[in-house]
mmCIF file of C-alpha atoms and ligand atoms in Angstrom:
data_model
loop_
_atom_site.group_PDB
_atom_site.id
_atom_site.type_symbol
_atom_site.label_atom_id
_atom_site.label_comp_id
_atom_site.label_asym_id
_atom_site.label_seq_id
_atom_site.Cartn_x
_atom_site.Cartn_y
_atom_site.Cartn_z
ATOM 1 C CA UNK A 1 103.488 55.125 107.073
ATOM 2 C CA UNK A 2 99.956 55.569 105.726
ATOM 3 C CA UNK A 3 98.396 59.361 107.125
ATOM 4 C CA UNK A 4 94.759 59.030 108.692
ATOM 5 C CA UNK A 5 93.229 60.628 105.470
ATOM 6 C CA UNK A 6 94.867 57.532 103.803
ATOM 7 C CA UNK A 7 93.111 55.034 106.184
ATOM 8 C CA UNK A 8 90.046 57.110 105.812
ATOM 9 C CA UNK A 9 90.208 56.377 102.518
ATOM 10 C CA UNK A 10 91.040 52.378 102.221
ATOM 11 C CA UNK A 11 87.985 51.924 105.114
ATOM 12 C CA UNK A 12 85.581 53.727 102.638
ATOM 13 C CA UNK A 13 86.849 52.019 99.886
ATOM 14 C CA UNK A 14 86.216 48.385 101.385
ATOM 15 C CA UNK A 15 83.258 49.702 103.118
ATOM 16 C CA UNK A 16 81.775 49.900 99.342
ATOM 17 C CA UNK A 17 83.204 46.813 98.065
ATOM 18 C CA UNK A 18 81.055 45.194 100.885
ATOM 19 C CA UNK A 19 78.238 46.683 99.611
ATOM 20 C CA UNK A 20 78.439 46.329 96.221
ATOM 21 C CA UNK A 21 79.081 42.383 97.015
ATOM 22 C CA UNK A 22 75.494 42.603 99.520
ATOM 23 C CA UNK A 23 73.855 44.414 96.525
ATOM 24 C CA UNK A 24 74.803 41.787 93.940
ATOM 25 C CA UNK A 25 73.527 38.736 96.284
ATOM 26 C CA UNK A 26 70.086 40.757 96.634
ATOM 27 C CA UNK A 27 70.137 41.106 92.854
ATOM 28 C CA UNK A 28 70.827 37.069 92.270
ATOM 29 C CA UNK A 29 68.192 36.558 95.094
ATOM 30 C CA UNK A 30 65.125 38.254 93.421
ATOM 31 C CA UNK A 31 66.417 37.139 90.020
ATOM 32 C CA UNK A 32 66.414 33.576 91.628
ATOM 33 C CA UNK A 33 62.604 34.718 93.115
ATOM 34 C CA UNK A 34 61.189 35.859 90.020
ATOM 35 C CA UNK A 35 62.239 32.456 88.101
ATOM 36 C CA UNK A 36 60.144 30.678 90.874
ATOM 37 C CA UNK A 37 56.749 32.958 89.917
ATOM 38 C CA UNK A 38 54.805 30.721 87.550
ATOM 39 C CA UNK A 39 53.155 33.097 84.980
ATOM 40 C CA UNK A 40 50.282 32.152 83.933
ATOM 41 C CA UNK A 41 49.873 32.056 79.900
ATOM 42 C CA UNK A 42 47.075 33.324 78.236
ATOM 43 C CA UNK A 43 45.841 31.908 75.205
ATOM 44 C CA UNK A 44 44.225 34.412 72.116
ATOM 45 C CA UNK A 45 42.705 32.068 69.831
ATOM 46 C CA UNK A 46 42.192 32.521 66.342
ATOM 47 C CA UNK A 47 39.156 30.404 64.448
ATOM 48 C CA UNK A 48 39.925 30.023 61.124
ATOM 49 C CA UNK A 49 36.347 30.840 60.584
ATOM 50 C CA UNK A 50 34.955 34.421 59.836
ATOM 51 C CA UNK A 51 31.667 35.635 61.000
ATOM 52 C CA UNK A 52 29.844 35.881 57.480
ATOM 53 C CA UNK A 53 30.689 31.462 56.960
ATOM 54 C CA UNK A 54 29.547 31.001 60.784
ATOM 55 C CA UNK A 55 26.476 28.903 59.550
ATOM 56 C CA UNK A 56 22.843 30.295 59.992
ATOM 57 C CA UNK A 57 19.395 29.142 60.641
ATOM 58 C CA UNK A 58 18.947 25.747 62.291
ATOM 59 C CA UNK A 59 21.965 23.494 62.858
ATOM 60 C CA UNK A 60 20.261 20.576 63.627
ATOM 61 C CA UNK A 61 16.422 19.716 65.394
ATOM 62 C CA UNK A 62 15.204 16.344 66.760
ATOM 63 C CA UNK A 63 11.203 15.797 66.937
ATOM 64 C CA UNK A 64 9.806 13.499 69.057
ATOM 65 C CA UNK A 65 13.123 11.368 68.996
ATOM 66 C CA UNK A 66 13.949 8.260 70.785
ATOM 67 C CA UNK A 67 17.204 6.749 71.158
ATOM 68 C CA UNK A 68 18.458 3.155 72.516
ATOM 69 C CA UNK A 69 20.671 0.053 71.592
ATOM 70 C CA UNK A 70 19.498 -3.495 70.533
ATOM 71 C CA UNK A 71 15.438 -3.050 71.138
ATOM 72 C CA UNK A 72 15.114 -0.955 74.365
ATOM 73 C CA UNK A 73 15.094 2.667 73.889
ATOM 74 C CA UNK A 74 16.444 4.801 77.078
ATOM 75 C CA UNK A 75 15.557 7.930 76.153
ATOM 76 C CA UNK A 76 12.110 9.066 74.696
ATOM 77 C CA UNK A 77 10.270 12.487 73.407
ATOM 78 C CA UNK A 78 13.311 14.169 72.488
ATOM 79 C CA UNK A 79 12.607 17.472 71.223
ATOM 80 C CA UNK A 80 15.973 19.170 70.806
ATOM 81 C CA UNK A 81 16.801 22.579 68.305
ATOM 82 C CA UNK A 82 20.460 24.150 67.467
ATOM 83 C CA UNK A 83 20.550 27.341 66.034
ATOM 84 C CA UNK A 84 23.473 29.242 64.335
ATOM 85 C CA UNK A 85 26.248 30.165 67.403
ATOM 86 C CA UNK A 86 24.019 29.056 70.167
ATOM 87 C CA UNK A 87 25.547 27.007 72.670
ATOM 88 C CA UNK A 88 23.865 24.002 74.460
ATOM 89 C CA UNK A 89 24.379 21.910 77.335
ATOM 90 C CA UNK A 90 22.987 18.223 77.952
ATOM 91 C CA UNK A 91 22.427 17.681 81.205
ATOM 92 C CA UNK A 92 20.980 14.592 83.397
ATOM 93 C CA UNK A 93 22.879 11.940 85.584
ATOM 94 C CA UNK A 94 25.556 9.298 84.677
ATOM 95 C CA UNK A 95 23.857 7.242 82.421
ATOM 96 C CA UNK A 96 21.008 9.322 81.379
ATOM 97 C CA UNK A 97 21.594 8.697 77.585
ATOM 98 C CA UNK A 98 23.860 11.960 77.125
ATOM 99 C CA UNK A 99 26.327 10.053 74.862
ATOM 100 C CA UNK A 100 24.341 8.163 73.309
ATOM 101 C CA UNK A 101 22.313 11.081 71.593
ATOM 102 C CA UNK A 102 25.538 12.211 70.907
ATOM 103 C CA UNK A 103 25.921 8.836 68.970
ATOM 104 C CA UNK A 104 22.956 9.239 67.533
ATOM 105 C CA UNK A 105 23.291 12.345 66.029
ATOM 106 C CA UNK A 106 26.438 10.718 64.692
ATOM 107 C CA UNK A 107 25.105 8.012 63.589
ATOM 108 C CA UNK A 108 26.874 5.766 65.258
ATOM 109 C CA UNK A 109 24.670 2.088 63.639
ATOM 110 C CA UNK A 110 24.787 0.778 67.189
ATOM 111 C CA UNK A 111 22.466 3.011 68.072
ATOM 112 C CA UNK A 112 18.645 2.724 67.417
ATOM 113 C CA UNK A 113 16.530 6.140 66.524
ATOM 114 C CA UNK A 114 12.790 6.588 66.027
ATOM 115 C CA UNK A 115 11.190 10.347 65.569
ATOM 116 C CA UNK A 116 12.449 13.075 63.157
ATOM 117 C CA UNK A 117 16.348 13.729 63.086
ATOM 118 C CA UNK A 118 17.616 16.549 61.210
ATOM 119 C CA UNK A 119 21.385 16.283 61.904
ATOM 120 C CA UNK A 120 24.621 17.929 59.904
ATOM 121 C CA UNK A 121 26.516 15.258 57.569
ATOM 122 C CA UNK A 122 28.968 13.771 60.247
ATOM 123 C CA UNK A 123 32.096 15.282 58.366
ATOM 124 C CA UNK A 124 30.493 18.720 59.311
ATOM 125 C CA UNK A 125 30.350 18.018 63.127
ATOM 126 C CA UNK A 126 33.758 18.203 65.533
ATOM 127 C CA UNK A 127 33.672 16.011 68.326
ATOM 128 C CA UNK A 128 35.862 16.168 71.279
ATOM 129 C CA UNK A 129 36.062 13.840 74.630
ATOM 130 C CA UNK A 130 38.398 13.147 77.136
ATOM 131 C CA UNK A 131 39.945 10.863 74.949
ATOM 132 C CA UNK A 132 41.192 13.086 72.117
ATOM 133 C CA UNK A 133 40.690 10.190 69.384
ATOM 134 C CA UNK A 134 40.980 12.927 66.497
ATOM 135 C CA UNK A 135 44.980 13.040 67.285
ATOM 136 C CA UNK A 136 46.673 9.674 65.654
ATOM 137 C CA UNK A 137 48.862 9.232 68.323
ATOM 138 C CA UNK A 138 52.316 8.609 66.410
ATOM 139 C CA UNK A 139 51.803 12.024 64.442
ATOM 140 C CA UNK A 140 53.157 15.851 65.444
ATOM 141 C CA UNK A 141 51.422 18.901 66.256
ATOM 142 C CA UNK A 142 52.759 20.062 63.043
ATOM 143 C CA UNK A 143 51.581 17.013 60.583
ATOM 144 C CA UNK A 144 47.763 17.243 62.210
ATOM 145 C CA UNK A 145 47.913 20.749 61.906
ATOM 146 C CA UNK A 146 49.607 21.113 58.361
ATOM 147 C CA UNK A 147 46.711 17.673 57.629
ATOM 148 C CA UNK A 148 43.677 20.008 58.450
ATOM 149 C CA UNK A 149 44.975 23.148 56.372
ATOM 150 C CA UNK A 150 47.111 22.026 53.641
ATOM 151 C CA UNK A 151 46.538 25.637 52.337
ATOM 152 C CA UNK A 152 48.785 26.596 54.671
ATOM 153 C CA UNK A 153 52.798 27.948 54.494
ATOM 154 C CA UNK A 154 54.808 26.410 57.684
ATOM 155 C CA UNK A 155 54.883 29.101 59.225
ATOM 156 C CA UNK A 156 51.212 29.753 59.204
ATOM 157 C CA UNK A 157 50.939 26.455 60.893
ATOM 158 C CA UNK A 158 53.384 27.560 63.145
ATOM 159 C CA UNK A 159 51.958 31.158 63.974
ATOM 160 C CA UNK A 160 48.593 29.060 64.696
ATOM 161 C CA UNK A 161 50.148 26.421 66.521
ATOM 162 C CA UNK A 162 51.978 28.997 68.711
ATOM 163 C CA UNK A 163 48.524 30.830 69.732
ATOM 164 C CA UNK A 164 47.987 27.731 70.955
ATOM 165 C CA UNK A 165 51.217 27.390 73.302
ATOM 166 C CA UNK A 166 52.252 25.151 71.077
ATOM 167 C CA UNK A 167 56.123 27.494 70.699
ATOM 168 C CA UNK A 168 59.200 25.230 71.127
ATOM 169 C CA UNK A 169 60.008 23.230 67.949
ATOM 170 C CA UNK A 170 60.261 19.952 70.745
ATOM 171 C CA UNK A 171 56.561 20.393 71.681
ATOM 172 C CA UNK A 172 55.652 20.844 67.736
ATOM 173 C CA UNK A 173 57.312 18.007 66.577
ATOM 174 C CA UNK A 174 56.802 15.582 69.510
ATOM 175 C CA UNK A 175 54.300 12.859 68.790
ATOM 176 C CA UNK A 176 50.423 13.090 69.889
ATOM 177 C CA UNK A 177 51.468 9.321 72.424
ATOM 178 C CA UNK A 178 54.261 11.202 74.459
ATOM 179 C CA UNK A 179 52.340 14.385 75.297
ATOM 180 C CA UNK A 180 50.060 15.428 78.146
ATOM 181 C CA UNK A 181 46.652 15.621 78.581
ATOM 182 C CA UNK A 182 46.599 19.041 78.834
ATOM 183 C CA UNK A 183 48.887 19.341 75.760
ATOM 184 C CA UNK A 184 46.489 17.174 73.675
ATOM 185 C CA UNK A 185 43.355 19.001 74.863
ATOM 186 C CA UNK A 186 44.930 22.352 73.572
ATOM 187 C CA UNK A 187 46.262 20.747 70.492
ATOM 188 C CA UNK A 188 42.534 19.049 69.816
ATOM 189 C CA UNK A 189 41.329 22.416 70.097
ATOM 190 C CA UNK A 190 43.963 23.935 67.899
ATOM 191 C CA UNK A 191 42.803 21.070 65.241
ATOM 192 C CA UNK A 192 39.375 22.022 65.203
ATOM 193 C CA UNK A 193 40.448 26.264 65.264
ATOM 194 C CA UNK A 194 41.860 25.542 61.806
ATOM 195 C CA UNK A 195 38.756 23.777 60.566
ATOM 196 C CA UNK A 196 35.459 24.657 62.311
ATOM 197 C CA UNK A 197 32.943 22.369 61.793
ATOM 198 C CA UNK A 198 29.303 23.430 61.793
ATOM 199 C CA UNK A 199 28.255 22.144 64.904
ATOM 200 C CA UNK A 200 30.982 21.296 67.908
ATOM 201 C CA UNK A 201 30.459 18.614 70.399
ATOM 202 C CA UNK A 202 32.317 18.269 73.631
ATOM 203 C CA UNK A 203 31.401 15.356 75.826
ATOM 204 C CA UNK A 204 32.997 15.974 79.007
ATOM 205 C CA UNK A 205 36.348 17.189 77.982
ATOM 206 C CA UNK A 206 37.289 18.799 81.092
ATOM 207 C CA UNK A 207 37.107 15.307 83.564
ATOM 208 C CA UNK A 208 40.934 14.841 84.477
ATOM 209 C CA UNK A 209 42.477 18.096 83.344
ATOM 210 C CA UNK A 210 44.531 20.015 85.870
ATOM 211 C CA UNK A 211 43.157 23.425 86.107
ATOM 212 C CA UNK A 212 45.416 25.575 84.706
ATOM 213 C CA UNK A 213 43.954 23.527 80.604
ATOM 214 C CA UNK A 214 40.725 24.021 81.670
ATOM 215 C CA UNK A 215 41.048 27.713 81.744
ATOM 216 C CA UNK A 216 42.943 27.524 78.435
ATOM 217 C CA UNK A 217 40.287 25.159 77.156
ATOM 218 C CA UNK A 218 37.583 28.115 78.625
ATOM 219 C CA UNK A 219 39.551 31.052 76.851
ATOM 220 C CA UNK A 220 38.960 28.737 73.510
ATOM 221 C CA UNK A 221 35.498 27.868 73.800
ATOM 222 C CA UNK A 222 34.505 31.695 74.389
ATOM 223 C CA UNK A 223 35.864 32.757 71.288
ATOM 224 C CA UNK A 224 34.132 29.805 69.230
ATOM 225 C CA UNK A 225 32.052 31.256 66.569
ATOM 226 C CA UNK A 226 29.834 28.303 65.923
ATOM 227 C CA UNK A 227 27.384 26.421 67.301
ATOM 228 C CA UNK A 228 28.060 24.240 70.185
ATOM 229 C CA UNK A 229 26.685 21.152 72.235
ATOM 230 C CA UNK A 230 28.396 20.245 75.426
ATOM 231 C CA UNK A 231 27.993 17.691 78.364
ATOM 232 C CA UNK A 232 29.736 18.685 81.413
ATOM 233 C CA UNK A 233 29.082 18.243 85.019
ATOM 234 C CA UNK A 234 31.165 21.160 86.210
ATOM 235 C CA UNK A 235 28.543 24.428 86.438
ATOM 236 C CA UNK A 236 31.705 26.794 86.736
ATOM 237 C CA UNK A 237 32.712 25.593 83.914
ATOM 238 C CA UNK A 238 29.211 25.924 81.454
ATOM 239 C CA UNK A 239 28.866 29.168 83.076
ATOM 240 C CA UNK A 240 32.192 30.500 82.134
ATOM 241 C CA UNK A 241 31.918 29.040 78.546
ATOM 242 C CA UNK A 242 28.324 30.888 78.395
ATOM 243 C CA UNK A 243 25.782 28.465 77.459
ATOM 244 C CA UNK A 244 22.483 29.502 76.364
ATOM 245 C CA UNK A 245 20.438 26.573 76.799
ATOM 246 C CA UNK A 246 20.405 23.326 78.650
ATOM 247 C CA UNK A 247 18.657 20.392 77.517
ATOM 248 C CA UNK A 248 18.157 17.172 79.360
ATOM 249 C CA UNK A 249 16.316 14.575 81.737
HETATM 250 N N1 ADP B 1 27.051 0.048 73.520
HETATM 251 C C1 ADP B 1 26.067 -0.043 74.415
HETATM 252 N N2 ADP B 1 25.188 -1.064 74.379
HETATM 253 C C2 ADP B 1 24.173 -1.153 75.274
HETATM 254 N N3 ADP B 1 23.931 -0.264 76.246
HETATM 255 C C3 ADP B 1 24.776 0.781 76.334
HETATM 256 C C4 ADP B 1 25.885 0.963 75.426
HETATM 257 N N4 ADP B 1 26.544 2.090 75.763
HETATM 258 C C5 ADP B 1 25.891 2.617 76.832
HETATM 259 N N5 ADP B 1 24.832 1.830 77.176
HETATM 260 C C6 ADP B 1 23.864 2.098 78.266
HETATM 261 O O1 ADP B 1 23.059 3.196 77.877
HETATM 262 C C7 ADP B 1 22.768 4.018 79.010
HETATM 263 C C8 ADP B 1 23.174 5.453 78.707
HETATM 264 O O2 ADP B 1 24.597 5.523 78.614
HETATM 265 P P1 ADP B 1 25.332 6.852 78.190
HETATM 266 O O3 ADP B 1 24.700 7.382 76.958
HETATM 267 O O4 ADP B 1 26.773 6.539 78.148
HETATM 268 O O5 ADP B 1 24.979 7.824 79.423
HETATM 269 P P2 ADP B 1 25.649 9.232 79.849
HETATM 270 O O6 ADP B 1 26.539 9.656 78.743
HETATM 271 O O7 ADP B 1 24.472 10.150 80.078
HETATM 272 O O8 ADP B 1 26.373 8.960 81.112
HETATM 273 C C9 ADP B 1 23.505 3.410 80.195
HETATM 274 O O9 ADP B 1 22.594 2.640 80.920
HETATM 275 C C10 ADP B 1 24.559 2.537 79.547
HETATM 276 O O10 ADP B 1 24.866 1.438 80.338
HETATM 277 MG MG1 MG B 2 28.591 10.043 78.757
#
């Protein structure tokens, strides 16, 4: 026969084995609860571009330009300056001509010009749209990366690639056609971190992109060194990228 101290005893004991069990359910509840929180990544961006080679002076000017295609021009008295680091907007509505004086300053030969143009050699100026059409789309992160710095070991490509979120070797080896657009905005801008050009165009990059990129594409453009020229129609967004100047119609 078991003495009351006994029973005492066995109650505590299951008493506590209750407990632990309620304890370890909590613990596989907030571990399941903290899986669900979506942290947020922050991207630190590294140009591979150091302040003395930022370019000086005047990027580029246009005096008393006019652009157009065929014989009509659509845009007249242009009178546009870039200086070293400053960043520019193009404004106006849909159709204003925004793209096409990006064209022009590319020149693009189905666009027509008159005035004075004084433009970097198009292999010095980076241009980014919506499209991404720098990324061939049956190559890796790794191959465009490793194409614009050949200087550089694998795992320098890989230490840039991961500021970038690029981490997992799946998302650095997939090809440019199978990933998202957020994936190819951040890997466009990962391109162009490894080789600044002089001047950096981005004609509305941020149209479709959920809006978790477009504060990764933000945290990017701050850090640019260079000089920039952007057309966007979201204010939050040219405000948070500090522009300096808008130009337009
Ligand atoms: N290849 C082209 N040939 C002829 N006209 C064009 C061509 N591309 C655009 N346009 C016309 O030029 C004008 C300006 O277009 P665009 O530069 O794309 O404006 P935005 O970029 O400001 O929206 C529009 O009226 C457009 O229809
Ligand atoms: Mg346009």
């Amino acid at each position: 026969m078991k003495s009351v101290g006994d029973l005492k005893a066995m109650r505590a004991e299951v008493s506590q084995g209750s407990k632990l069990k309620a304890i370890s359910k909590k613990k596989q509840d907030l571990l399941g609860q903290l899986e669900q929180i979506h942290l947020p990544k922050v991207i630190v961006p590294k140009f591979n571009l150091s302040a003395q080679k930022v370019a000086q002076g005047t990027i580029m000017s246009i005096c008393g330009g006019a652009i157009g295609y065929g014989d009509t021009f659509i845009w007249n008295n242009i009178n546009l300056s870039v200086h070293s680091s400053e960043r520019v907007a193009l404004t106006g509505r849909n159709g204003s001509g925004k793209t096409t004086l990006i064209r022009g300053i590319l020149n693009d030969p189905k666009v027509i010009k008159a005035g004075h143009w004084n433009t970097p050699p198009v292999k010095d100026i980076g241009i980014l749209d919506q499209h991404y059409e720098t990324l061939s789309p049956d190559k890796s992160a790794l191959e465009i990366i490793s194409e614009v710095a050949p200087e550089w070991s694998h795992a320098e490509i890989r230490c840039h690639l991961n500021d970038f979120l690029f981490r997992k070797n799946e998302e650095i080896s997939e090809a440019v056609k199978n990933l998202s657009g957020g994936e190819r905005a951040r890997l466009s801008l990962a391109q162009i971190a490894a080789h600044p050009p002089k001047l950096l165009i981005l004609d509305e990059i941020t149209n479709n992109l959920d809006l978790e990129t477009c504060d990764h594409v933000i945290q990017i453009l701050r850090e640019y060194p260079g000089a920039m020229m952007v057309v966007s129609h979201d204010e939050t967004f040219l405000r948070e990228i500090k522009i300096d100047k808008y130009y337009g119609r």
